[in-house]
Structure formats: C-alpha cells, structure tokens
Amino acid sequence: MAKKSKAFSELLRLQKMSQGSEKPLKSFEKKLREKSLPFKEIVVSPSGEVTMSEVLEDFIEPYRKSNETKGSMRTLLTIGIIAWNLALSPESKRQEMIDRVFNKDLLKGDKRLKADIQGLIDELIARKNRYFSEKKRMIVDFELKELGSEYHLSVASSLSPEFSESEFAFKVGDSVIVKQGVLDPDLGTDIGGWQGRIVTIERQSNLIGIEWDSITLKNIPSSVIDQCEVENLDWAQMCLFSTDVELTQPRDTEEDVAAIIEQIASNIVGAI
C-alpha cells in the first residue's frame, strides 16, 4: 500500500476532528435540556446563523496567548462572558454588578488585581459595543472540551437579554453542591461534589460566589491550599456559574466554617 502523504493525513485528521466536534455539542445540548436554567428560551446552535461560540471566540481573540492552558482559556472566557452580558445591561447598573462579582472577599482585598480585572472588563465592554453591537443574545453558559490539540467551545445563549430575577433558582445563604465534572476555573482540578453556601449572586452574569462548608474545607488537599496562597487565590471561596451547582441540605453551621477557616489560616501562618 502506498504511503499516505502528509497533506492527506492532515485532511483525515481534520475530517475526524470535524466529526468529533459534533459529539461534545450534542452532549452539551442534552445537558442544557436536563438543567433548570433561569431563562425561558435557550439556543446553542441557531439554524442559519453564526453560532455564539464563534462570536465569543472572535470576541476574546485579541486576549488569547500562544501558550494558553485549558484553565487560562476558561478564565478568559468567564471574564469575557461577564463583560459581554454587562454590555447588554443598563450602563447605570454595570459598576454595581461588577462590584458584586469581584467583591473584596473573593479577591482577598487585592485592590491591584481588582483594578486589573476592572480594566479588562471595561476594554471588553468597549469592544463589544464597537464590533459586536448587533449581537443581542445574553450568554447563559459555556462548555470547553479538549479535542485533540484543539479546544471545542459550546455556548448557550438566550434569545432575549431579559429575564426575571424571580425565576433565578438561588438566593444568598442557600447551600449548594457542585455538579460532577465541574472544574476549578483557576486550577483546572475537578471540584465535583464540593459543598458550600452562596455568599454573592450576580444575576446578570449568571455567577454566584460560594464559601465552602467546613467539611469541604477540611478535605481540600494542603497542596491545593499552598498553590492558592502562591497564586493569591481564595481557597475558602470560589465564583462559579449558577448552572455548575444545585441546591442541597447544609451539613454544618456558619460557625463551623469560621472555625475551620481560622484553623487553616493559623496553620498557614505557622508554616511560614
């Protein structure tokens, strides 16, 4: 048998990737149908139109890096979606929404980091208004999967940027559990099954801030806590999409959480 040319092999690879990309898209659509999303009309791949995944990739393209990881790509997508949805909201409400998402507790009072993120969001909002003003869909959720050496992005969007706050499934103080397969947006590790309480809600961006309960905190590996300290991340709290979690019964009290946070913080200081 004649040896396949490099060009022919590359063509086969691209064909397989094209066929394979349909699987994660269909899986994502099935997952969305099974969720109770706080939006009346959700679309993933509108017929006859450019998909929102293509639009979102174009939107964040200038900020991508050549050596990006899945974790860094997910972080950029998350910030990009926040900015995109904020651009669709009344300008008078934007700063209040940003402050609720990136509050001092989630950023451990890091004013410089907050300023950097604020600057990036402002740039992205301006980019949305200048180059994508005709796009009116609000981005509800996304899924990023590795497909060979590439990433496959699936995006769900609402047909209208309007939705009722009364339809939102969560409130501050609710106990929630992270769904299986959800990854830490910063470290890329599996956090399925982690439990905690909602401490902040950003309805416009569909994001919630979660403080882990005492049982979850006790079981976080010390290596993860050490990495969070090095990268100036908050090991006690995390910001996730509301579709990444579901309601559950509390396993402890807020006093239990405060006690274990104090104990872990004391151990960190003692190790320095």
PDB file of C-alpha atoms in Angstrom:
ATOM      1  CA  MET A   1       0.000   0.000   0.000  1.00  0.00           C
ATOM      2  CA  ALA A   2       1.288   3.415  -0.924  1.00  0.00           C
ATOM      3  CA  LYS A   3       2.301   5.648   1.947  1.00  0.00           C
ATOM      4  CA  LYS A   4      -0.217   8.411   2.701  1.00  0.00           C
ATOM      5  CA  SER A   5       1.058  11.912   2.008  1.00  0.00           C
ATOM      6  CA  LYS A   6       1.380  14.391   4.865  1.00  0.00           C
ATOM      7  CA  ALA A   7      -1.351  16.526   3.303  1.00  0.00           C
ATOM      8  CA  PHE A   8      -3.690  13.537   3.047  1.00  0.00           C
ATOM      9  CA  SER A   9      -3.028  12.562   6.665  1.00  0.00           C
ATOM     10  CA  GLU A  10      -3.767  16.120   7.754  1.00  0.00           C
ATOM     11  CA  LEU A  11      -7.018  16.073   5.778  1.00  0.00           C
ATOM     12  CA  LEU A  12      -8.084  12.865   7.525  1.00  0.00           C
ATOM     13  CA  ARG A  13      -7.212  14.397  10.898  1.00  0.00           C
ATOM     14  CA  LEU A  14      -9.316  17.484  10.182  1.00  0.00           C
ATOM     15  CA  GLN A  15     -12.228  15.360   8.987  1.00  0.00           C
ATOM     16  CA  LYS A  16     -12.125  13.284  12.182  1.00  0.00           C
ATOM     17  CA  MET A  17     -11.966  16.424  14.302  1.00  0.00           C
ATOM     18  CA  SER A  18     -14.942  17.882  12.426  1.00  0.00           C
ATOM     19  CA  GLN A  19     -16.950  14.712  13.004  1.00  0.00           C
ATOM     20  CA  GLY A  20     -15.826  14.521  16.620  1.00  0.00           C
ATOM     21  CA  SER A  21     -16.811  18.120  17.339  1.00  0.00           C
ATOM     22  CA  GLU A  22     -20.475  17.185  16.900  1.00  0.00           C
ATOM     23  CA  LYS A  23     -20.340  14.861  19.919  1.00  0.00           C
ATOM     24  CA  PRO A  24     -19.475  17.440  22.593  1.00  0.00           C
ATOM     25  CA  LEU A  25     -22.002  19.856  21.066  1.00  0.00           C
ATOM     26  CA  LYS A  26     -24.805  17.286  21.239  1.00  0.00           C
ATOM     27  CA  SER A  27     -23.720  16.306  24.755  1.00  0.00           C
ATOM     28  CA  PHE A  28     -23.813  19.963  25.807  1.00  0.00           C
ATOM     29  CA  GLU A  29     -27.288  20.460  24.323  1.00  0.00           C
ATOM     30  CA  LYS A  30     -28.535  17.373  26.186  1.00  0.00           C
ATOM     31  CA  LYS A  31     -27.067  18.655  29.451  1.00  0.00           C
ATOM     32  CA  LEU A  32     -28.785  22.018  28.979  1.00  0.00           C
ATOM     33  CA  ARG A  33     -32.142  20.365  28.363  1.00  0.00           C
ATOM     34  CA  GLU A  34     -31.762  18.472  31.642  1.00  0.00           C
ATOM     35  CA  LYS A  35     -30.945  21.647  33.615  1.00  0.00           C
ATOM     36  CA  SER A  36     -33.412  24.048  35.164  1.00  0.00           C
ATOM     37  CA  LEU A  37     -31.916  27.236  33.725  1.00  0.00           C
ATOM     38  CA  PRO A  38     -33.323  30.628  34.771  1.00  0.00           C
ATOM     39  CA  PHE A  39     -34.045  31.591  31.151  1.00  0.00           C
ATOM     40  CA  LYS A  40     -37.156  30.920  29.106  1.00  0.00           C
ATOM     41  CA  GLU A  41     -35.524  30.375  25.703  1.00  0.00           C
ATOM     42  CA  ILE A  42     -32.067  28.859  25.275  1.00  0.00           C
ATOM     43  CA  VAL A  43     -30.261  28.235  21.984  1.00  0.00           C
ATOM     44  CA  VAL A  44     -26.937  26.502  21.329  1.00  0.00           C
ATOM     45  CA  SER A  45     -26.662  26.362  17.536  1.00  0.00           C
ATOM     46  CA  PRO A  46     -29.254  28.632  15.858  1.00  0.00           C
ATOM     47  CA  SER A  47     -30.125  27.482  12.345  1.00  0.00           C
ATOM     48  CA  GLY A  48     -28.750  29.640   9.540  1.00  0.00           C
ATOM     49  CA  GLU A  49     -26.771  31.922  11.850  1.00  0.00           C
ATOM     50  CA  VAL A  50     -23.216  32.264  13.082  1.00  0.00           C
ATOM     51  CA  THR A  51     -23.051  30.356  16.368  1.00  0.00           C
ATOM     52  CA  MET A  52     -22.417  32.225  19.608  1.00  0.00           C
ATOM     53  CA  SER A  53     -19.360  30.033  20.192  1.00  0.00           C
ATOM     54  CA  GLU A  54     -17.805  31.503  17.023  1.00  0.00           C
ATOM     55  CA  VAL A  55     -18.822  35.002  18.089  1.00  0.00           C
ATOM     56  CA  LEU A  56     -17.377  34.539  21.586  1.00  0.00           C
ATOM     57  CA  GLU A  57     -14.093  33.188  20.213  1.00  0.00           C
ATOM     58  CA  ASP A  58     -13.790  36.236  17.935  1.00  0.00           C
ATOM     59  CA  PHE A  59     -14.667  38.475  20.873  1.00  0.00           C
ATOM     60  CA  ILE A  60     -11.797  37.256  23.104  1.00  0.00           C
ATOM     61  CA  GLU A  61      -9.279  36.544  20.301  1.00  0.00           C
ATOM     62  CA  PRO A  62      -7.015  39.606  20.935  1.00  0.00           C
ATOM     63  CA  TYR A  63      -6.508  38.490  24.539  1.00  0.00           C
ATOM     64  CA  ARG A  64      -5.542  34.873  23.896  1.00  0.00           C
ATOM     65  CA  LYS A  65      -1.979  33.662  24.436  1.00  0.00           C
ATOM     66  CA  SER A  66       0.019  31.226  22.346  1.00  0.00           C
ATOM     67  CA  ASN A  67       0.822  29.057  25.381  1.00  0.00           C
ATOM     68  CA  GLU A  68      -2.647  29.095  26.928  1.00  0.00           C
ATOM     69  CA  THR A  69      -3.915  26.180  29.003  1.00  0.00           C
ATOM     70  CA  LYS A  70      -7.474  24.963  29.379  1.00  0.00           C
ATOM     71  CA  GLY A  71      -7.601  26.731  32.743  1.00  0.00           C
ATOM     72  CA  SER A  72      -6.402  30.085  31.390  1.00  0.00           C
ATOM     73  CA  MET A  73      -8.769  29.782  28.423  1.00  0.00           C
ATOM     74  CA  ARG A  74     -11.692  29.104  30.761  1.00  0.00           C
ATOM     75  CA  THR A  75     -10.767  32.117  32.910  1.00  0.00           C
ATOM     76  CA  LEU A  76     -10.618  34.384  29.848  1.00  0.00           C
ATOM     77  CA  LEU A  77     -13.957  33.043  28.621  1.00  0.00           C
ATOM     78  CA  THR A  78     -15.536  33.677  32.030  1.00  0.00           C
ATOM     79  CA  ILE A  79     -14.327  37.289  32.136  1.00  0.00           C
ATOM     80  CA  GLY A  80     -15.333  37.733  28.503  1.00  0.00           C
ATOM     81  CA  ILE A  81     -18.860  36.488  29.217  1.00  0.00           C
ATOM     82  CA  ILE A  82     -19.180  38.793  32.219  1.00  0.00           C
ATOM     83  CA  ALA A  83     -18.187  41.760  30.048  1.00  0.00           C
ATOM     84  CA  TRP A  84     -20.448  40.653  27.195  1.00  0.00           C
ATOM     85  CA  ASN A  85     -23.516  40.408  29.437  1.00  0.00           C
ATOM     86  CA  LEU A  86     -22.679  43.668  31.203  1.00  0.00           C
ATOM     87  CA  ALA A  87     -22.568  45.415  27.824  1.00  0.00           C
ATOM     88  CA  LEU A  88     -26.178  44.309  27.318  1.00  0.00           C
ATOM     89  CA  SER A  89     -27.254  45.758  30.676  1.00  0.00           C
ATOM     90  CA  PRO A  90     -28.042  49.397  31.555  1.00  0.00           C
ATOM     91  CA  GLU A  91     -24.825  51.376  31.946  1.00  0.00           C
ATOM     92  CA  SER A  92     -26.012  52.825  35.259  1.00  0.00           C
ATOM     93  CA  LYS A  93     -26.092  49.335  36.810  1.00  0.00           C
ATOM     94  CA  ARG A  94     -22.782  47.969  35.490  1.00  0.00           C
ATOM     95  CA  GLN A  95     -20.433  49.091  38.249  1.00  0.00           C
ATOM     96  CA  GLU A  96     -22.736  47.739  40.944  1.00  0.00           C
ATOM     97  CA  MET A  97     -22.801  44.387  39.139  1.00  0.00           C
ATOM     98  CA  ILE A  98     -19.006  44.320  38.792  1.00  0.00           C
ATOM     99  CA  ASP A  99     -18.579  45.127  42.480  1.00  0.00           C
ATOM    100  CA  ARG A 100     -20.876  42.254  43.435  1.00  0.00           C
ATOM    101  CA  VAL A 101     -18.962  39.771  41.264  1.00  0.00           C
ATOM    102  CA  PHE A 102     -15.445  40.867  42.220  1.00  0.00           C
ATOM    103  CA  ASN A 103     -16.012  41.849  45.828  1.00  0.00           C
ATOM    104  CA  LYS A 104     -13.119  42.276  48.234  1.00  0.00           C
ATOM    105  CA  ASP A 105     -13.803  38.889  49.876  1.00  0.00           C
ATOM    106  CA  LEU A 106     -13.451  36.933  46.630  1.00  0.00           C
ATOM    107  CA  LEU A 107     -10.253  38.810  45.737  1.00  0.00           C
ATOM    108  CA  LYS A 108      -8.888  38.830  49.303  1.00  0.00           C
ATOM    109  CA  GLY A 109      -8.819  42.642  49.256  1.00  0.00           C
ATOM    110  CA  ASP A 110      -6.298  42.739  46.394  1.00  0.00           C
ATOM    111  CA  LYS A 111      -7.001  46.229  45.026  1.00  0.00           C
ATOM    112  CA  ARG A 112      -4.444  45.922  42.220  1.00  0.00           C
ATOM    113  CA  LEU A 113      -5.931  42.658  40.956  1.00  0.00           C
ATOM    114  CA  LYS A 114      -9.428  44.118  41.127  1.00  0.00           C
ATOM    115  CA  ALA A 115      -8.252  47.169  39.163  1.00  0.00           C
ATOM    116  CA  ASP A 116      -6.629  44.950  36.506  1.00  0.00           C
ATOM    117  CA  ILE A 117      -9.788  42.879  36.093  1.00  0.00           C
ATOM    118  CA  GLN A 118     -11.922  46.021  36.060  1.00  0.00           C
ATOM    119  CA  GLY A 119      -9.722  47.443  33.292  1.00  0.00           C
ATOM    120  CA  LEU A 120     -10.003  44.259  31.229  1.00  0.00           C
ATOM    121  CA  ILE A 121     -13.785  44.196  31.632  1.00  0.00           C
ATOM    122  CA  ASP A 122     -14.022  47.850  30.580  1.00  0.00           C
ATOM    123  CA  GLU A 123     -11.929  47.102  27.468  1.00  0.00           C
ATOM    124  CA  LEU A 124     -14.105  44.126  26.583  1.00  0.00           C
ATOM    125  CA  ILE A 125     -17.317  46.098  27.082  1.00  0.00           C
ATOM    126  CA  ALA A 126     -15.978  48.760  24.701  1.00  0.00           C
ATOM    127  CA  ARG A 127     -15.014  46.030  22.206  1.00  0.00           C
ATOM    128  CA  LYS A 128     -18.495  44.501  22.446  1.00  0.00           C
ATOM    129  CA  ASN A 129     -20.171  47.859  21.801  1.00  0.00           C
ATOM    130  CA  ARG A 130     -17.862  48.748  18.907  1.00  0.00           C
ATOM    131  CA  TYR A 131     -17.586  45.500  16.969  1.00  0.00           C
ATOM    132  CA  PHE A 132     -20.484  43.314  18.149  1.00  0.00           C
ATOM    133  CA  SER A 133     -23.257  45.841  18.790  1.00  0.00           C
ATOM    134  CA  GLU A 134     -25.702  43.940  16.574  1.00  0.00           C
ATOM    135  CA  LYS A 135     -25.397  40.810  18.725  1.00  0.00           C
ATOM    136  CA  LYS A 136     -28.107  40.969  21.397  1.00  0.00           C
ATOM    137  CA  ARG A 137     -28.024  37.466  22.887  1.00  0.00           C
ATOM    138  CA  MET A 138     -27.033  37.106  26.510  1.00  0.00           C
ATOM    139  CA  ILE A 139     -24.589  34.243  27.149  1.00  0.00           C
ATOM    140  CA  VAL A 140     -26.041  31.815  29.670  1.00  0.00           C
ATOM    141  CA  ASP A 141     -23.444  29.044  29.908  1.00  0.00           C
ATOM    142  CA  PHE A 142     -20.466  27.526  28.123  1.00  0.00           C
ATOM    143  CA  GLU A 143     -18.528  24.289  27.997  1.00  0.00           C
ATOM    144  CA  LEU A 144     -14.885  23.909  26.965  1.00  0.00           C
ATOM    145  CA  LYS A 145     -13.569  20.491  25.945  1.00  0.00           C
ATOM    146  CA  GLU A 146     -10.235  19.310  24.593  1.00  0.00           C
ATOM    147  CA  LEU A 147     -10.470  17.817  21.106  1.00  0.00           C
ATOM    148  CA  GLY A 148      -7.079  16.559  20.048  1.00  0.00           C
ATOM    149  CA  SER A 149      -4.698  19.504  20.228  1.00  0.00           C
ATOM    150  CA  GLU A 150      -7.592  21.969  19.955  1.00  0.00           C
ATOM    151  CA  TYR A 151     -10.379  23.183  22.224  1.00  0.00           C
ATOM    152  CA  HIS A 152     -14.051  22.801  21.363  1.00  0.00           C
ATOM    153  CA  LEU A 153     -16.271  25.567  22.734  1.00  0.00           C
ATOM    154  CA  SER A 154     -20.037  25.198  23.123  1.00  0.00           C
ATOM    155  CA  VAL A 155     -22.060  28.259  24.112  1.00  0.00           C
ATOM    156  CA  ALA A 156     -25.680  28.585  25.208  1.00  0.00           C
ATOM    157  CA  SER A 157     -27.368  31.954  24.795  1.00  0.00           C
ATOM    158  CA  SER A 158     -30.786  33.429  25.439  1.00  0.00           C
ATOM    159  CA  LEU A 159     -32.879  34.772  22.578  1.00  0.00           C
ATOM    160  CA  SER A 160     -33.539  37.848  24.694  1.00  0.00           C
ATOM    161  CA  PRO A 161     -31.311  39.560  27.267  1.00  0.00           C
ATOM    162  CA  GLU A 162     -34.340  39.949  29.526  1.00  0.00           C
ATOM    163  CA  PHE A 163     -35.108  37.555  32.349  1.00  0.00           C
ATOM    164  CA  SER A 164     -36.969  37.801  35.611  1.00  0.00           C
ATOM    165  CA  GLU A 165     -34.993  37.781  38.844  1.00  0.00           C
ATOM    166  CA  SER A 166     -37.878  35.906  40.441  1.00  0.00           C
ATOM    167  CA  GLU A 167     -37.040  32.964  38.149  1.00  0.00           C
ATOM    168  CA  PHE A 168     -33.474  32.734  39.462  1.00  0.00           C
ATOM    169  CA  ALA A 169     -33.108  29.448  41.329  1.00  0.00           C
ATOM    170  CA  PHE A 170     -30.809  30.587  44.148  1.00  0.00           C
ATOM    171  CA  LYS A 171     -30.525  33.154  46.926  1.00  0.00           C
ATOM    172  CA  VAL A 172     -27.727  34.201  49.273  1.00  0.00           C
ATOM    173  CA  GLY A 173     -27.389  31.711  52.116  1.00  0.00           C
ATOM    174  CA  ASP A 174     -28.527  28.669  50.117  1.00  0.00           C
ATOM    175  CA  SER A 175     -26.449  25.506  50.472  1.00  0.00           C
ATOM    176  CA  VAL A 176     -25.274  24.140  47.131  1.00  0.00           C
ATOM    177  CA  ILE A 177     -23.238  21.219  45.812  1.00  0.00           C
ATOM    178  CA  VAL A 178     -21.009  21.417  42.741  1.00  0.00           C
ATOM    179  CA  LYS A 179     -22.113  19.118  39.934  1.00  0.00           C
ATOM    180  CA  GLN A 180     -19.893  16.227  38.863  1.00  0.00           C
ATOM    181  CA  GLY A 181     -17.329  17.088  36.194  1.00  0.00           C
ATOM    182  CA  VAL A 182     -17.102  20.799  37.039  1.00  0.00           C
ATOM    183  CA  LEU A 183     -13.517  22.100  37.158  1.00  0.00           C
ATOM    184  CA  ASP A 184     -11.910  24.781  39.292  1.00  0.00           C
ATOM    185  CA  PRO A 185     -11.830  27.786  36.893  1.00  0.00           C
ATOM    186  CA  ASP A 186      -8.355  28.770  38.131  1.00  0.00           C
ATOM    187  CA  LEU A 187      -6.549  25.481  38.787  1.00  0.00           C
ATOM    188  CA  GLY A 188      -8.427  23.189  36.402  1.00  0.00           C
ATOM    189  CA  THR A 189      -8.934  20.490  39.055  1.00  0.00           C
ATOM    190  CA  ASP A 190     -12.155  18.517  39.497  1.00  0.00           C
ATOM    191  CA  ILE A 191     -14.338  20.051  42.231  1.00  0.00           C
ATOM    192  CA  GLY A 192     -17.449  17.936  41.670  1.00  0.00           C
ATOM    193  CA  GLY A 193     -19.148  17.180  44.994  1.00  0.00           C
ATOM    194  CA  TRP A 194     -17.745  20.185  46.866  1.00  0.00           C
ATOM    195  CA  GLN A 195     -20.369  21.887  49.029  1.00  0.00           C
ATOM    196  CA  GLY A 196     -20.813  25.371  50.412  1.00  0.00           C
ATOM    197  CA  ARG A 197     -23.096  28.370  50.873  1.00  0.00           C
ATOM    198  CA  ILE A 198     -23.871  31.148  48.407  1.00  0.00           C
ATOM    199  CA  VAL A 199     -22.423  34.464  49.607  1.00  0.00           C
ATOM    200  CA  THR A 200     -22.855  36.590  46.463  1.00  0.00           C
ATOM    201  CA  ILE A 201     -25.090  36.473  43.391  1.00  0.00           C
ATOM    202  CA  GLU A 202     -24.579  38.218  40.048  1.00  0.00           C
ATOM    203  CA  ARG A 203     -27.792  37.515  38.162  1.00  0.00           C
ATOM    204  CA  GLN A 204     -26.859  39.485  35.057  1.00  0.00           C
ATOM    205  CA  SER A 205     -23.766  37.330  34.519  1.00  0.00           C
ATOM    206  CA  ASN A 206     -25.324  34.164  35.982  1.00  0.00           C
ATOM    207  CA  LEU A 207     -22.458  33.882  38.503  1.00  0.00           C
ATOM    208  CA  ILE A 208     -22.523  33.028  42.198  1.00  0.00           C
ATOM    209  CA  GLY A 209     -19.866  33.290  44.896  1.00  0.00           C
ATOM    210  CA  ILE A 210     -19.619  30.222  47.137  1.00  0.00           C
ATOM    211  CA  GLU A 211     -17.969  29.869  50.536  1.00  0.00           C
ATOM    212  CA  TRP A 212     -17.062  26.218  51.103  1.00  0.00           C
ATOM    213  CA  ASP A 213     -18.540  24.455  54.116  1.00  0.00           C
ATOM    214  CA  SER A 214     -16.342  23.109  56.913  1.00  0.00           C
ATOM    215  CA  ILE A 215     -16.353  19.517  55.615  1.00  0.00           C
ATOM    216  CA  THR A 216     -15.194  20.568  52.156  1.00  0.00           C
ATOM    217  CA  LEU A 217     -12.541  22.857  53.652  1.00  0.00           C
ATOM    218  CA  LYS A 218     -11.191  20.023  55.824  1.00  0.00           C
ATOM    219  CA  ASN A 219     -10.816  17.819  52.750  1.00  0.00           C
ATOM    220  CA  ILE A 220      -9.074  20.319  50.479  1.00  0.00           C
ATOM    221  CA  PRO A 221      -5.523  18.949  49.987  1.00  0.00           C
ATOM    222  CA  SER A 222      -2.818  21.048  51.597  1.00  0.00           C
ATOM    223  CA  SER A 223      -1.052  21.184  48.223  1.00  0.00           C
ATOM    224  CA  VAL A 224      -4.100  22.947  46.727  1.00  0.00           C
ATOM    225  CA  ILE A 225      -4.205  25.445  49.588  1.00  0.00           C
ATOM    226  CA  ASP A 226      -0.468  26.068  49.144  1.00  0.00           C
ATOM    227  CA  GLN A 227      -0.963  26.669  45.419  1.00  0.00           C
ATOM    228  CA  CYS A 228      -3.812  29.089  46.144  1.00  0.00           C
ATOM    229  CA  GLU A 229      -1.568  31.007  48.534  1.00  0.00           C
ATOM    230  CA  VAL A 230       1.221  31.212  45.942  1.00  0.00           C
ATOM    231  CA  GLU A 231      -1.173  32.407  43.209  1.00  0.00           C
ATOM    232  CA  ASN A 232      -3.082  34.719  45.586  1.00  0.00           C
ATOM    233  CA  LEU A 233      -6.327  32.779  45.159  1.00  0.00           C
ATOM    234  CA  ASP A 234      -9.012  32.405  47.820  1.00  0.00           C
ATOM    235  CA  TRP A 235      -9.132  28.765  48.957  1.00  0.00           C
ATOM    236  CA  ALA A 236     -12.208  29.409  51.120  1.00  0.00           C
ATOM    237  CA  GLN A 237     -14.417  30.781  48.323  1.00  0.00           C
ATOM    238  CA  MET A 238     -14.964  30.399  44.592  1.00  0.00           C
ATOM    239  CA  CYS A 239     -17.009  32.053  41.853  1.00  0.00           C
ATOM    240  CA  LEU A 240     -18.935  29.663  39.554  1.00  0.00           C
ATOM    241  CA  PHE A 241     -21.782  29.776  37.087  1.00  0.00           C
ATOM    242  CA  SER A 242     -25.125  29.021  38.739  1.00  0.00           C
ATOM    243  CA  THR A 243     -25.541  26.144  36.284  1.00  0.00           C
ATOM    244  CA  ASP A 244     -22.459  24.458  37.825  1.00  0.00           C
ATOM    245  CA  VAL A 245     -24.265  23.789  41.121  1.00  0.00           C
ATOM    246  CA  GLU A 246     -27.541  22.551  42.548  1.00  0.00           C
ATOM    247  CA  LEU A 247     -29.328  23.032  45.855  1.00  0.00           C
ATOM    248  CA  THR A 248     -28.584  20.672  48.737  1.00  0.00           C
ATOM    249  CA  GLN A 249     -29.066  20.445  52.502  1.00  0.00           C
ATOM    250  CA  PRO A 250     -26.490  22.166  54.759  1.00  0.00           C
ATOM    251  CA  ARG A 251     -24.051  19.881  56.578  1.00  0.00           C
ATOM    252  CA  ASP A 252     -22.797  22.345  59.183  1.00  0.00           C
ATOM    253  CA  THR A 253     -23.214  25.853  60.565  1.00  0.00           C
ATOM    254  CA  GLU A 254     -21.577  29.129  59.610  1.00  0.00           C
ATOM    255  CA  GLU A 255     -19.780  28.988  62.961  1.00  0.00           C
ATOM    256  CA  ASP A 256     -18.225  25.657  61.921  1.00  0.00           C
ATOM    257  CA  VAL A 257     -16.989  27.294  58.716  1.00  0.00           C
ATOM    258  CA  ALA A 258     -15.470  30.255  60.559  1.00  0.00           C
ATOM    259  CA  ALA A 259     -13.676  27.905  62.954  1.00  0.00           C
ATOM    260  CA  ILE A 260     -12.075  25.743  60.248  1.00  0.00           C
ATOM    261  CA  ILE A 261     -11.062  28.816  58.205  1.00  0.00           C
ATOM    262  CA  GLU A 262      -9.332  30.215  61.288  1.00  0.00           C
ATOM    263  CA  GLN A 263      -7.602  26.867  61.880  1.00  0.00           C
ATOM    264  CA  ILE A 264      -6.342  26.578  58.287  1.00  0.00           C
ATOM    265  CA  ALA A 265      -5.184  30.202  58.269  1.00  0.00           C
ATOM    266  CA  SER A 266      -3.329  29.583  61.529  1.00  0.00           C
ATOM    267  CA  ASN A 267      -1.604  26.528  60.031  1.00  0.00           C
ATOM    268  CA  ILE A 268      -0.520  28.603  57.026  1.00  0.00           C
ATOM    269  CA  VAL A 269       0.974  31.283  59.256  1.00  0.00           C
ATOM    270  CA  GLY A 270       2.693  28.638  61.372  1.00  0.00           C
ATOM    271  CA  ALA A 271       4.283  27.078  58.294  1.00  0.00           C
ATOM    272  CA  ILE A 272       5.828  30.356  57.132  1.00  0.00           C
TER     273      ILE A 272
END
